[in-house]
Coordinates of C-alpha atoms in Angstrom, one line a residue:
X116 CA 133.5 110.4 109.2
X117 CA 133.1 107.0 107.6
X118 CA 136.4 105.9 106.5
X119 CA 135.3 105.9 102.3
X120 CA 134.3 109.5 102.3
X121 CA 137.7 110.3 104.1
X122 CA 139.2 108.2 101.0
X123 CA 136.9 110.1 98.5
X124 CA 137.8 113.4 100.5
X125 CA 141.5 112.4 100.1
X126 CA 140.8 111.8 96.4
X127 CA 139.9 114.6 95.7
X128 CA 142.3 116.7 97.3
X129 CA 144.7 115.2 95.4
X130 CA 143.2 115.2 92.2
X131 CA 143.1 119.1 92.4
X132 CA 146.4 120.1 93.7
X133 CA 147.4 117.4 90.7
X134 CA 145.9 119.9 88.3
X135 CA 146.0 123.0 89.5
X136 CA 149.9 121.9 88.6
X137 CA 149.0 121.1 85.8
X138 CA 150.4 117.7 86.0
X139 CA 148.7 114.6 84.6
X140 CA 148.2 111.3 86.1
X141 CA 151.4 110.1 83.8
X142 CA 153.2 113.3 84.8
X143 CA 152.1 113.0 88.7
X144 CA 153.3 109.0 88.3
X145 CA 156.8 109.9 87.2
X146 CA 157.4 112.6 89.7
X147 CA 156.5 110.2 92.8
X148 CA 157.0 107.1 91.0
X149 CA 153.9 105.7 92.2
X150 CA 152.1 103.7 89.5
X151 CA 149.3 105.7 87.1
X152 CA 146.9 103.2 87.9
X153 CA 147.6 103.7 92.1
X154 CA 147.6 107.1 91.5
X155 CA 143.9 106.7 89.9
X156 CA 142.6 104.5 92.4
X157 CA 143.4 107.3 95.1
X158 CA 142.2 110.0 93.3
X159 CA 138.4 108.0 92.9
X160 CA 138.2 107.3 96.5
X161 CA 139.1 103.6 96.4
X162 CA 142.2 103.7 98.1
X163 CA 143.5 105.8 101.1
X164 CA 147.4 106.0 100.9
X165 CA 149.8 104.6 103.5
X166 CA 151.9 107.5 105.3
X167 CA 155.2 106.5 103.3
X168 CA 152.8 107.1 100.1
X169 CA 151.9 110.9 101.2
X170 CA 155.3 111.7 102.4
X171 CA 156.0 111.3 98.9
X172 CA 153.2 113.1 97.9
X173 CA 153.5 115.8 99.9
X174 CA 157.3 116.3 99.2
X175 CA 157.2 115.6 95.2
X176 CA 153.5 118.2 95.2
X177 CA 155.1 120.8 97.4
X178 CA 152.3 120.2 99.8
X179 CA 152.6 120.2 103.8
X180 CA 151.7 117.2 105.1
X181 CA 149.4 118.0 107.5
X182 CA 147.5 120.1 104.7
X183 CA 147.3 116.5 103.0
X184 CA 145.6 114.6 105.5
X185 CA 143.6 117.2 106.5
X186 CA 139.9 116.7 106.1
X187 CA 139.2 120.3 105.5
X188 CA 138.4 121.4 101.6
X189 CA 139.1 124.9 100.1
X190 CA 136.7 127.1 99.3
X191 CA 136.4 125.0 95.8
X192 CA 135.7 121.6 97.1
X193 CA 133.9 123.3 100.6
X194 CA 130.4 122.2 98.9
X195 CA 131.0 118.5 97.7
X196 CA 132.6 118.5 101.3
X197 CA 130.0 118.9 103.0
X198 CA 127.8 117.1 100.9
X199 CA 129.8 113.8 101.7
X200 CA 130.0 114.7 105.5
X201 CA 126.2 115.1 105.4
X202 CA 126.2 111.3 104.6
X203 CA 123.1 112.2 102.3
X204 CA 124.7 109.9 99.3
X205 CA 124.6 106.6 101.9
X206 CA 121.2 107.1 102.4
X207 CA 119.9 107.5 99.3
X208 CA 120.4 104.5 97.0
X209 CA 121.9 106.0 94.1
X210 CA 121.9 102.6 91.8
X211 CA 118.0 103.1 91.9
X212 CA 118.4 105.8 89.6
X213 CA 121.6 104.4 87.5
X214 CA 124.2 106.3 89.3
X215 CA 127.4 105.3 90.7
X216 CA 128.4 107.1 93.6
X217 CA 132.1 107.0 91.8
X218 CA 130.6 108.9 88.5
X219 CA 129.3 111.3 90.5
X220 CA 133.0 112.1 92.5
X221 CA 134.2 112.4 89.0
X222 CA 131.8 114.4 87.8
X223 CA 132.6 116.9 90.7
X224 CA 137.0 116.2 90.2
X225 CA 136.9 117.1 86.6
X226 CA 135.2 120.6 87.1
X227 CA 134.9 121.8 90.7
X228 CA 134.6 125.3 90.5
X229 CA 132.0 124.8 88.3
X230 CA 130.0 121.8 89.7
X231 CA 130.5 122.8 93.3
X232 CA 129.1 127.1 92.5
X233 CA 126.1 124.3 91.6
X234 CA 125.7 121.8 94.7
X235 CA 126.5 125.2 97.1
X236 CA 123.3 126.9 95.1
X237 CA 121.1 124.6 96.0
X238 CA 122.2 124.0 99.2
X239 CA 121.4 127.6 99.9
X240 CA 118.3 127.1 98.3
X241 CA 117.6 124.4 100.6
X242 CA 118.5 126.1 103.5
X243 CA 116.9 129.4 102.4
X244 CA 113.1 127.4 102.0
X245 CA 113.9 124.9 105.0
X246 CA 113.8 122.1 102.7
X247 CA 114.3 119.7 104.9
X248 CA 116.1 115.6 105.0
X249 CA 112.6 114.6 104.7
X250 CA 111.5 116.8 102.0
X251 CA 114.8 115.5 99.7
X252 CA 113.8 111.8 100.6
X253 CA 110.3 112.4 99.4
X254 CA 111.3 114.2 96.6
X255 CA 113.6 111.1 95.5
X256 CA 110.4 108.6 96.0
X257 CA 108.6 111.1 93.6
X258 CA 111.9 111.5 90.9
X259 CA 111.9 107.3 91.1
X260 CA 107.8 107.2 90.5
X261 CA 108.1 109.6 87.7
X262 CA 110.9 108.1 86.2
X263 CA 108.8 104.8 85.9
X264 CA 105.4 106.6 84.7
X265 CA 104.6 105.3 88.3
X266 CA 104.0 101.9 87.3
X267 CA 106.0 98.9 88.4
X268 CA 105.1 95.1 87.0
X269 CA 107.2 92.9 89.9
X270 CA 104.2 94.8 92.1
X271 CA 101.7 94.3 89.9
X272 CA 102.6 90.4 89.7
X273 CA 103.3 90.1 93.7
X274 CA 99.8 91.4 94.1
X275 CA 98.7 88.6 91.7
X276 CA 100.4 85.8 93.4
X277 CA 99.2 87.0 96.5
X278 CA 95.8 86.5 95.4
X279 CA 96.3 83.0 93.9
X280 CA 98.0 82.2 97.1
X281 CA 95.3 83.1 99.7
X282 CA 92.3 82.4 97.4
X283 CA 91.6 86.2 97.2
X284 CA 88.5 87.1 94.1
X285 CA 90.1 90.1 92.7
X286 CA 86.9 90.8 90.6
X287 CA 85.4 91.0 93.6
X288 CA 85.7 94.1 95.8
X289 CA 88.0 93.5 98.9
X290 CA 86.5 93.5 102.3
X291 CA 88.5 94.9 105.8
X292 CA 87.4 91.5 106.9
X293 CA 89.2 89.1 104.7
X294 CA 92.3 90.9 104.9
X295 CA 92.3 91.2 108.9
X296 CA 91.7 87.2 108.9
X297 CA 94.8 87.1 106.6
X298 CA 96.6 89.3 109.0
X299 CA 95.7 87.5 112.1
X300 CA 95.6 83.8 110.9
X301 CA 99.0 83.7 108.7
X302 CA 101.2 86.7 110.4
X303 CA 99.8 86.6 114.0
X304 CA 98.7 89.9 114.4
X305 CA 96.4 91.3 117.2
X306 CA 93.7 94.2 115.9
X307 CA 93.3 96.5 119.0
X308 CA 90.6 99.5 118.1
X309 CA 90.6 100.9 121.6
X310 CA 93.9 102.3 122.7
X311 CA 94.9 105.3 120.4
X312 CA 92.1 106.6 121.4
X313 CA 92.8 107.3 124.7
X314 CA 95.5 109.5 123.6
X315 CA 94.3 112.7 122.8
X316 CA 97.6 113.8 121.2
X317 CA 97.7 110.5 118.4
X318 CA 94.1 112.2 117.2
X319 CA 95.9 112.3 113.7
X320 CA 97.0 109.0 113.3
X321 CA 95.0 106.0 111.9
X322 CA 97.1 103.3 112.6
X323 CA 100.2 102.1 114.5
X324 CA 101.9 98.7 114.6
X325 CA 103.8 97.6 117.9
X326 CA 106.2 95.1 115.9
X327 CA 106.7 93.1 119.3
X328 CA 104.2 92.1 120.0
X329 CA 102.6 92.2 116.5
X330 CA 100.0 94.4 117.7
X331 CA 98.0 96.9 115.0
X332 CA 96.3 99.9 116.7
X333 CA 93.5 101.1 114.8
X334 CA 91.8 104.9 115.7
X335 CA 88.3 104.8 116.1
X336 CA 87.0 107.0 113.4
X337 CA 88.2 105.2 110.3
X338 CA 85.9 104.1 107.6
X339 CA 85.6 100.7 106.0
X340 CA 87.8 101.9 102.5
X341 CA 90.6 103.2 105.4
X342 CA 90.6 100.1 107.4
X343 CA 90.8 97.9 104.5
X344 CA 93.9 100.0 103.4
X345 CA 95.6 99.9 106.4
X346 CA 95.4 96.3 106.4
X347 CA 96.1 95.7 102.5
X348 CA 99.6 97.7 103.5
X349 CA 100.3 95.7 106.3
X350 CA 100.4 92.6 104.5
X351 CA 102.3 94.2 102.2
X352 CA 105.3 94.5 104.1
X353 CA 104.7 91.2 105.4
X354 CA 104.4 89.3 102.2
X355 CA 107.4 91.3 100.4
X356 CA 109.5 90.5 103.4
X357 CA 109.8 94.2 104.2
X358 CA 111.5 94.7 107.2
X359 CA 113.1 98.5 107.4
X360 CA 109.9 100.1 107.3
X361 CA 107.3 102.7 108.7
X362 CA 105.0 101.8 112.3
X363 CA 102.4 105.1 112.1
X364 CA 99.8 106.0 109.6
X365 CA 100.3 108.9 108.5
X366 CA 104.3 108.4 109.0
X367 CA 105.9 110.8 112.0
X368 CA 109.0 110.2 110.8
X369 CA 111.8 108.0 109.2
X370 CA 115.3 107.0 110.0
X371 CA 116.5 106.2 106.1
X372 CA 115.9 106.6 102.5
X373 CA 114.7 103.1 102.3
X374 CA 112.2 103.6 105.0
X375 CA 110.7 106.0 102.8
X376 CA 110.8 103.5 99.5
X377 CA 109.5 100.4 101.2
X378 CA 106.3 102.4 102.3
X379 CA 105.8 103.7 99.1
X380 CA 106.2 99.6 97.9
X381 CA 103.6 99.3 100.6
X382 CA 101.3 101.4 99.6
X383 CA 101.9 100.9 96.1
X384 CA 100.7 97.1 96.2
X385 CA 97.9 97.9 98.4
X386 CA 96.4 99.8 95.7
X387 CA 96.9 97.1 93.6
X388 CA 95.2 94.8 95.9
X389 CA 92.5 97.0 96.3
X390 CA 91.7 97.9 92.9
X391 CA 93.4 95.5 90.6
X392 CA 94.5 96.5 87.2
X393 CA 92.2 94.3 85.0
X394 CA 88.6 95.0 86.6
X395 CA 89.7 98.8 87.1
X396 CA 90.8 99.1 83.4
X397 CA 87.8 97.5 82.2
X398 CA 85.9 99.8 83.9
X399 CA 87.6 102.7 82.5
X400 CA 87.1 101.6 78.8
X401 CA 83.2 101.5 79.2
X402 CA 83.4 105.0 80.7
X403 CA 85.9 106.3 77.5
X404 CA 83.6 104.6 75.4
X405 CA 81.3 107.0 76.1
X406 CA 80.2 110.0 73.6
X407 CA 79.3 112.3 76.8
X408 CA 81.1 112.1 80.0
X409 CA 78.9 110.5 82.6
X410 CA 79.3 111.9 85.6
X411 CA 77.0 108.7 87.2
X412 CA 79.2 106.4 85.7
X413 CA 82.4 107.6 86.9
X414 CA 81.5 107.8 90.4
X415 CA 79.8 104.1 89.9
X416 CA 83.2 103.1 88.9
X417 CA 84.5 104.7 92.0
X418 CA 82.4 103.3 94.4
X419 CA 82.6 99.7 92.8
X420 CA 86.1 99.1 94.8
X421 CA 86.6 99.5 98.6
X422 CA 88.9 102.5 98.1
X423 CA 89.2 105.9 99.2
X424 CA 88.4 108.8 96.4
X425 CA 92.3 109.1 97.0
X426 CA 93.4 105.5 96.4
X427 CA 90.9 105.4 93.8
X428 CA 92.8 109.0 92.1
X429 CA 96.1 107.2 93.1
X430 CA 95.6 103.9 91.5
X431 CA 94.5 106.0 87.9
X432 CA 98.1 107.6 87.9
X433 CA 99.0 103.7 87.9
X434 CA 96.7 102.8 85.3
X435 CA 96.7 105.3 82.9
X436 CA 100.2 105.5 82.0
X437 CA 99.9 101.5 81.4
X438 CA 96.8 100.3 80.0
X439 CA 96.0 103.1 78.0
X440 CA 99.0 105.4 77.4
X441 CA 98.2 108.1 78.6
X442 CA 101.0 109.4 80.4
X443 CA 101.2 113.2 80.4
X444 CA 99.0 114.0 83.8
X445 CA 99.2 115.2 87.2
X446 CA 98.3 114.1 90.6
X447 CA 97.4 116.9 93.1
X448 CA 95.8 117.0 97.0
X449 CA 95.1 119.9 98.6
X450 CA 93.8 120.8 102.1
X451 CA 91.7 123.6 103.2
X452 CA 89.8 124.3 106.1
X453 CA 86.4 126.3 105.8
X454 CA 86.2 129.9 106.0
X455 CA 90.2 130.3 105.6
X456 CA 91.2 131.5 102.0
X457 CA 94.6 129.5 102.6
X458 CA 94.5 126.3 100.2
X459 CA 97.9 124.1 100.8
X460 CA 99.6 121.6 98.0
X461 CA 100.1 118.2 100.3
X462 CA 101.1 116.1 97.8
X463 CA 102.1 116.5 94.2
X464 CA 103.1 113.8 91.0
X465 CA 104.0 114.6 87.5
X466 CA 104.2 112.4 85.0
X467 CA 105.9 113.2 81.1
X468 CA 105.4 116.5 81.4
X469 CA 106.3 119.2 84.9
X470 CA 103.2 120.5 84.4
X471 CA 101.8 123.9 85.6
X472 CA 100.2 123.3 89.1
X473 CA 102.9 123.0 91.1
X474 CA 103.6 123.4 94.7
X475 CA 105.2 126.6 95.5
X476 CA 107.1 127.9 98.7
X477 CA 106.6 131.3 98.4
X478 CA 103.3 132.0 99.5
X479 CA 101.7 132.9 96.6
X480 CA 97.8 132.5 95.5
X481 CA 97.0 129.3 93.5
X482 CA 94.5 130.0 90.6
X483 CA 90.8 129.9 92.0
X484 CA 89.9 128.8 88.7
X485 CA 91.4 125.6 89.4
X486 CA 88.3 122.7 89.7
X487 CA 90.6 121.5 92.8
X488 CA 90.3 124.7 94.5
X489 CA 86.1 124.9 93.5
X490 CA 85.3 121.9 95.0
X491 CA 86.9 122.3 98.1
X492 CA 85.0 125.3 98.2
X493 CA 81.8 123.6 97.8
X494 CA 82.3 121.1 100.2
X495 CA 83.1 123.7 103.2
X496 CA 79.6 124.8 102.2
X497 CA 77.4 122.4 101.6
X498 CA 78.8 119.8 104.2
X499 CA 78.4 116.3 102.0
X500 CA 80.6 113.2 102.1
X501 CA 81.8 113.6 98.5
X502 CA 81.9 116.9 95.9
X503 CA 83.1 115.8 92.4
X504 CA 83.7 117.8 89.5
X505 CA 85.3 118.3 85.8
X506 CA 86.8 121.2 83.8
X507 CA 89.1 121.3 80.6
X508 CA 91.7 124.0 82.3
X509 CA 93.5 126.0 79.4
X510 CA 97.1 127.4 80.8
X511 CA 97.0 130.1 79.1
X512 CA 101.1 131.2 79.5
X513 CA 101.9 127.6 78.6
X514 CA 99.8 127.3 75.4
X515 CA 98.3 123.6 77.3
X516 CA 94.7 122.2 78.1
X517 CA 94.0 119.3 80.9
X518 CA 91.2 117.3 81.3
X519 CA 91.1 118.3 85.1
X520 CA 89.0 115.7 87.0
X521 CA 88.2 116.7 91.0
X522 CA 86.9 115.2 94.3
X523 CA 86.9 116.6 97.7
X524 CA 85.8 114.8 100.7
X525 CA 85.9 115.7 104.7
X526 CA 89.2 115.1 106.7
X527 CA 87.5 112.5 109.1
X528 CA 90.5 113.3 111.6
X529 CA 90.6 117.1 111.8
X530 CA 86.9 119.3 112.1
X531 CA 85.8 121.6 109.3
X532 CA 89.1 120.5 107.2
X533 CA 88.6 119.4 103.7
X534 CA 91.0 117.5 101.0
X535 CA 90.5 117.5 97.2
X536 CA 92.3 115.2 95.1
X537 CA 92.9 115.9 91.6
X538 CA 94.2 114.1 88.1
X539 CA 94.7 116.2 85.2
X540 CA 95.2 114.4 81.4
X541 CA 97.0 116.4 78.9
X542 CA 94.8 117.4 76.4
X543 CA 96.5 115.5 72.8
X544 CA 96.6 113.5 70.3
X545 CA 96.7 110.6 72.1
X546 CA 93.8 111.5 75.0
X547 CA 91.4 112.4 72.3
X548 CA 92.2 108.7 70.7
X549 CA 91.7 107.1 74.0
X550 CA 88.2 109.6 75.2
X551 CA 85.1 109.5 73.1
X552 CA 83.8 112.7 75.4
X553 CA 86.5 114.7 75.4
X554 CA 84.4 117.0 73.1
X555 CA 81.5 117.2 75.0
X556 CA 80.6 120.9 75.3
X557 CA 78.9 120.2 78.8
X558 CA 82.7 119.9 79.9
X559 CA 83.2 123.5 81.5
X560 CA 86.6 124.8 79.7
X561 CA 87.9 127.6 81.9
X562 CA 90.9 130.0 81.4
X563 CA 93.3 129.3 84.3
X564 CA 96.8 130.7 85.5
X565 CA 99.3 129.0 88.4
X566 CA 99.4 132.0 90.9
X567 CA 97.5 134.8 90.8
X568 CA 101.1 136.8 91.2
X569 CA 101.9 135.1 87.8
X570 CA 98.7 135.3 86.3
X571 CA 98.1 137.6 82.8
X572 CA 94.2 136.9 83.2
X573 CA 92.9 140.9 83.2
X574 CA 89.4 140.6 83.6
X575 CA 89.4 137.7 86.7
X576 CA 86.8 138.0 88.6
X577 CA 88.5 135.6 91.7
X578 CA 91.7 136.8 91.1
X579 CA 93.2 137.6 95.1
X580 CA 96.2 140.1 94.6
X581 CA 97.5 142.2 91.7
X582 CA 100.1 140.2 89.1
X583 CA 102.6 141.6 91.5
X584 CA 105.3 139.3 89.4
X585 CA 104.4 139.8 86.1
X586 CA 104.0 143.4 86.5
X587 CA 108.2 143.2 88.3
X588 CA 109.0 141.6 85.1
X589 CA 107.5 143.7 82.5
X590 CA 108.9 146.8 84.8
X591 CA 112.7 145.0 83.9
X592 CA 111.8 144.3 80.2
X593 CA 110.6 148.1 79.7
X594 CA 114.5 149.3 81.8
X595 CA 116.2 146.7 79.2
X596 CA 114.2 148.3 76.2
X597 CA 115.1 152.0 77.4
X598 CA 118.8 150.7 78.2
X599 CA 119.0 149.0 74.8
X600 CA 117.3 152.1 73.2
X601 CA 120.2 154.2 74.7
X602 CA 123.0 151.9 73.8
X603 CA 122.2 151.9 70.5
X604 CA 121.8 155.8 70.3
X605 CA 125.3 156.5 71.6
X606 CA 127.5 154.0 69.9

């Protein structure tokens, strides 16, 4: 173990046997006559004792020595003790999200039975739904975005500067071209477009860099809005000096916490490169203006940047929050491939709000009502590039309404597998200031649950198993009544 967590370990040791005496510091500091403040600096893992120190310790406490030094925790401090040994708090930079490493030690000293019953739940409930070192990082990335309505102005100015700097038009729409020259002329790269493809096993990936020898492989069956992505990210971590980063596109898999950060920074200003805050919010004004929604228009807007329908989604969730204040939405993509009844939640954001669609891990049945589930339907059957749609979705358990905005396109990389990406608005006071058509009756408004499981729809016509879980519940509310009932007769 790294020699602070066997301080912190130490630390709090101490710090427990110190109370379960019931001594306090002041008390602790007279009976060894070791100084309060020493005594404090052990106990919050800055300072590891010298073995004259815990000779004294361990004779003045009553405590074997050995049981002392010893880096194993009782049953109280097990949790926190493995927590520290999983080295999870190194990786994960904790002053990101205002937190000192030394609050949360303290936190854990001050009630351990209490906080640690917590950190051992949810390590079972990580264990129990394999959630996985990955999982937790990505998670993190998504807590950080949220936490920042997924909007962060040093990007948003580095993408400017870049601009300035290499003479780039942002009102213009950004070609794979004049980034590549960018990429070959100022960091010295070399584009190869023929060599994943001889590796039938890499069929998933778009992209991989060779840092070496400054190579960028490219898969064959990328589109223009892909290409220019890939190379929008790459200078990315080139022009923020981003060296701890990802090489594959889609990521196989990361070493570090800040792996994980600096791609989302990657991908973050590439999006902002790509579509650039001032044309895109523009844009979005005419198409608010509007007393209908205009299905044309939006999908003009769309196709006026070289972006993907999923940058494009992405880059509202950026946006929105910003320029117009709206931050209560959702980001959703789902996958499906046709003729399966099996839709999975890939990726996930919630901003303001945790909002109802939500990824779940037990293998329930998302609402087929939801617009994100119908177009992927469509899609499987009608084969085009590009299915859009719009619904108002009323959550009818939560008492909510969204303005649920859909697209689905083909998975260029994987046959007969589709992808939908979805942003849903909270229907309020402040959308309907911001969206002239939000009462346009043309807008489908359909009644929708989370899982079918969960779902106290009756007469659903898509519905794809019983309310198994509402119908457990009411079951223990009706034994509660009856046991209540009882109680009451026979006091």
């Amino acid at each position: 173990m790294e020699q602070d967590y066997i301080k912190l370990i130490f630390g709090l040791k101490l710090k427990q046997i110190r109370t379960d005496k019931n001594l306090s510091l002041f008390g602790l500091s007279k009976l060894t006559g070791l100084s309060k403040s020493y005594l404090n600096e052990i106990e919050k893992g800055k300072k590891y004792p010298k073995p004259d120190k815990i000779a004294v310790l361990s004779e003045k406490l009553d405590v074997p020595y050995d049981q002392m030094v010893s880096l194993k925790l009782d049953k109280n401090l097990a949790p926190i003790g493995e927590l520290l040994q999983s080295k999870i708090l190194k990786e994960i930079p904790l002053d990101l999200f205002g937190i000192k490493e030394s609050n949360l030690i303290d936190i854990v000293a001050n009630a351990p039975a209490k906080v640690n019953a917590f950190v051992s739940t949810i390590i079972e409930i990580a264990k129990h739904y394999n959630f996985s070192r990955e999982s937790f990082f990505l998670a993190s990335v998504r807590s950080f975005q949220e936490a920042n309505n997924n909007y962060f102005e040093d990007l948003e100015q580095g993408v400017l500067r870049f601009a300035k700097s290499y003479q780039v038009d942002l009102t213009m729409p950004i070609s794979s071209k004049e980034l590549e020259e960018i990429l070959v002329e100022e960091y010295g790269y070399s584009i190869n477009e023929n060599e994943l493809g001889k590796h039938e096993a890499l069929g998933n990936l778009r992209s991989v860099f060779v840092p070496k020898s400054k190579t960028l492989l490219l898969a064959n069956g990328i589109d223009e809005p892909q290409r220019t992505f890939i190379f929008a990210k790459e200078i990315a971590y080139n022009y923020l000096e981003i060296n701890d980063r990802l090489y594959t596109f889609p990521w196989i898999k990361f070493k570090s916490f800040d792996q994980v950060l600096n791609n989302f920074y990657a991908s973050y200003f590439a999006g902002a490169l790509i579509l650039p805050k001032a044309q895109l919010s523009a844009k979005l004004e005419t198409l608010f203006e509007q007393d209908t929604f205009d299905a044309g228009l939006f999908l003009k807007t769309m196709e006026s940047f070289n972006a993907s329908p999923e940058s494009f989604y992405q880059r509202l969730t950026n946006i929105l929050p910003k320029s117009f204040n709206i931050q209560d939405l959702f980001f959703l993509r789902f996958t499906h491939r046709a003729n399966s009844d099996k839709f999975y939640l890939k990726k996930e954001l919630h901003l303001a709000h945790q909002h109802s669609p939500r990824a779940n891990e037990t293998n329930e049945h998302y609402c087929r009502r939801w617009v994100a589930l119908k177009v992927l339907e469509d899609i499987s059957k009608s084969h085009k590039d590009h299915e859009f749609d719009i619904q108002i979705s009323n959550y009818v358990s939560d008492d909510m309404k969204y303005l649920v905005l859909s697209s689905a396109t083909r998975d260029p990389f994987r046959d007969n597998q589709y992808r939908s990406i979805t942003i849903g608005l909270l229907i309020n006071k402040q959308l309907e200031r911001k969206l002239n058509f939000l009462n346009d009756d043309r807008i489908k408004t359909q009644e929708v649950g989370v899982t079918c499981e969960r779902c106290s729809i009756m007469d659903c016509k898509v519905r794809q198993v019983p309310a198994l879980a509402l119908e457990k519940a009411y079951k223990n509310k009706k034994i509660e009544n009856i046991v209540e009932t009882l109680n009451d007769k026979f006091s």
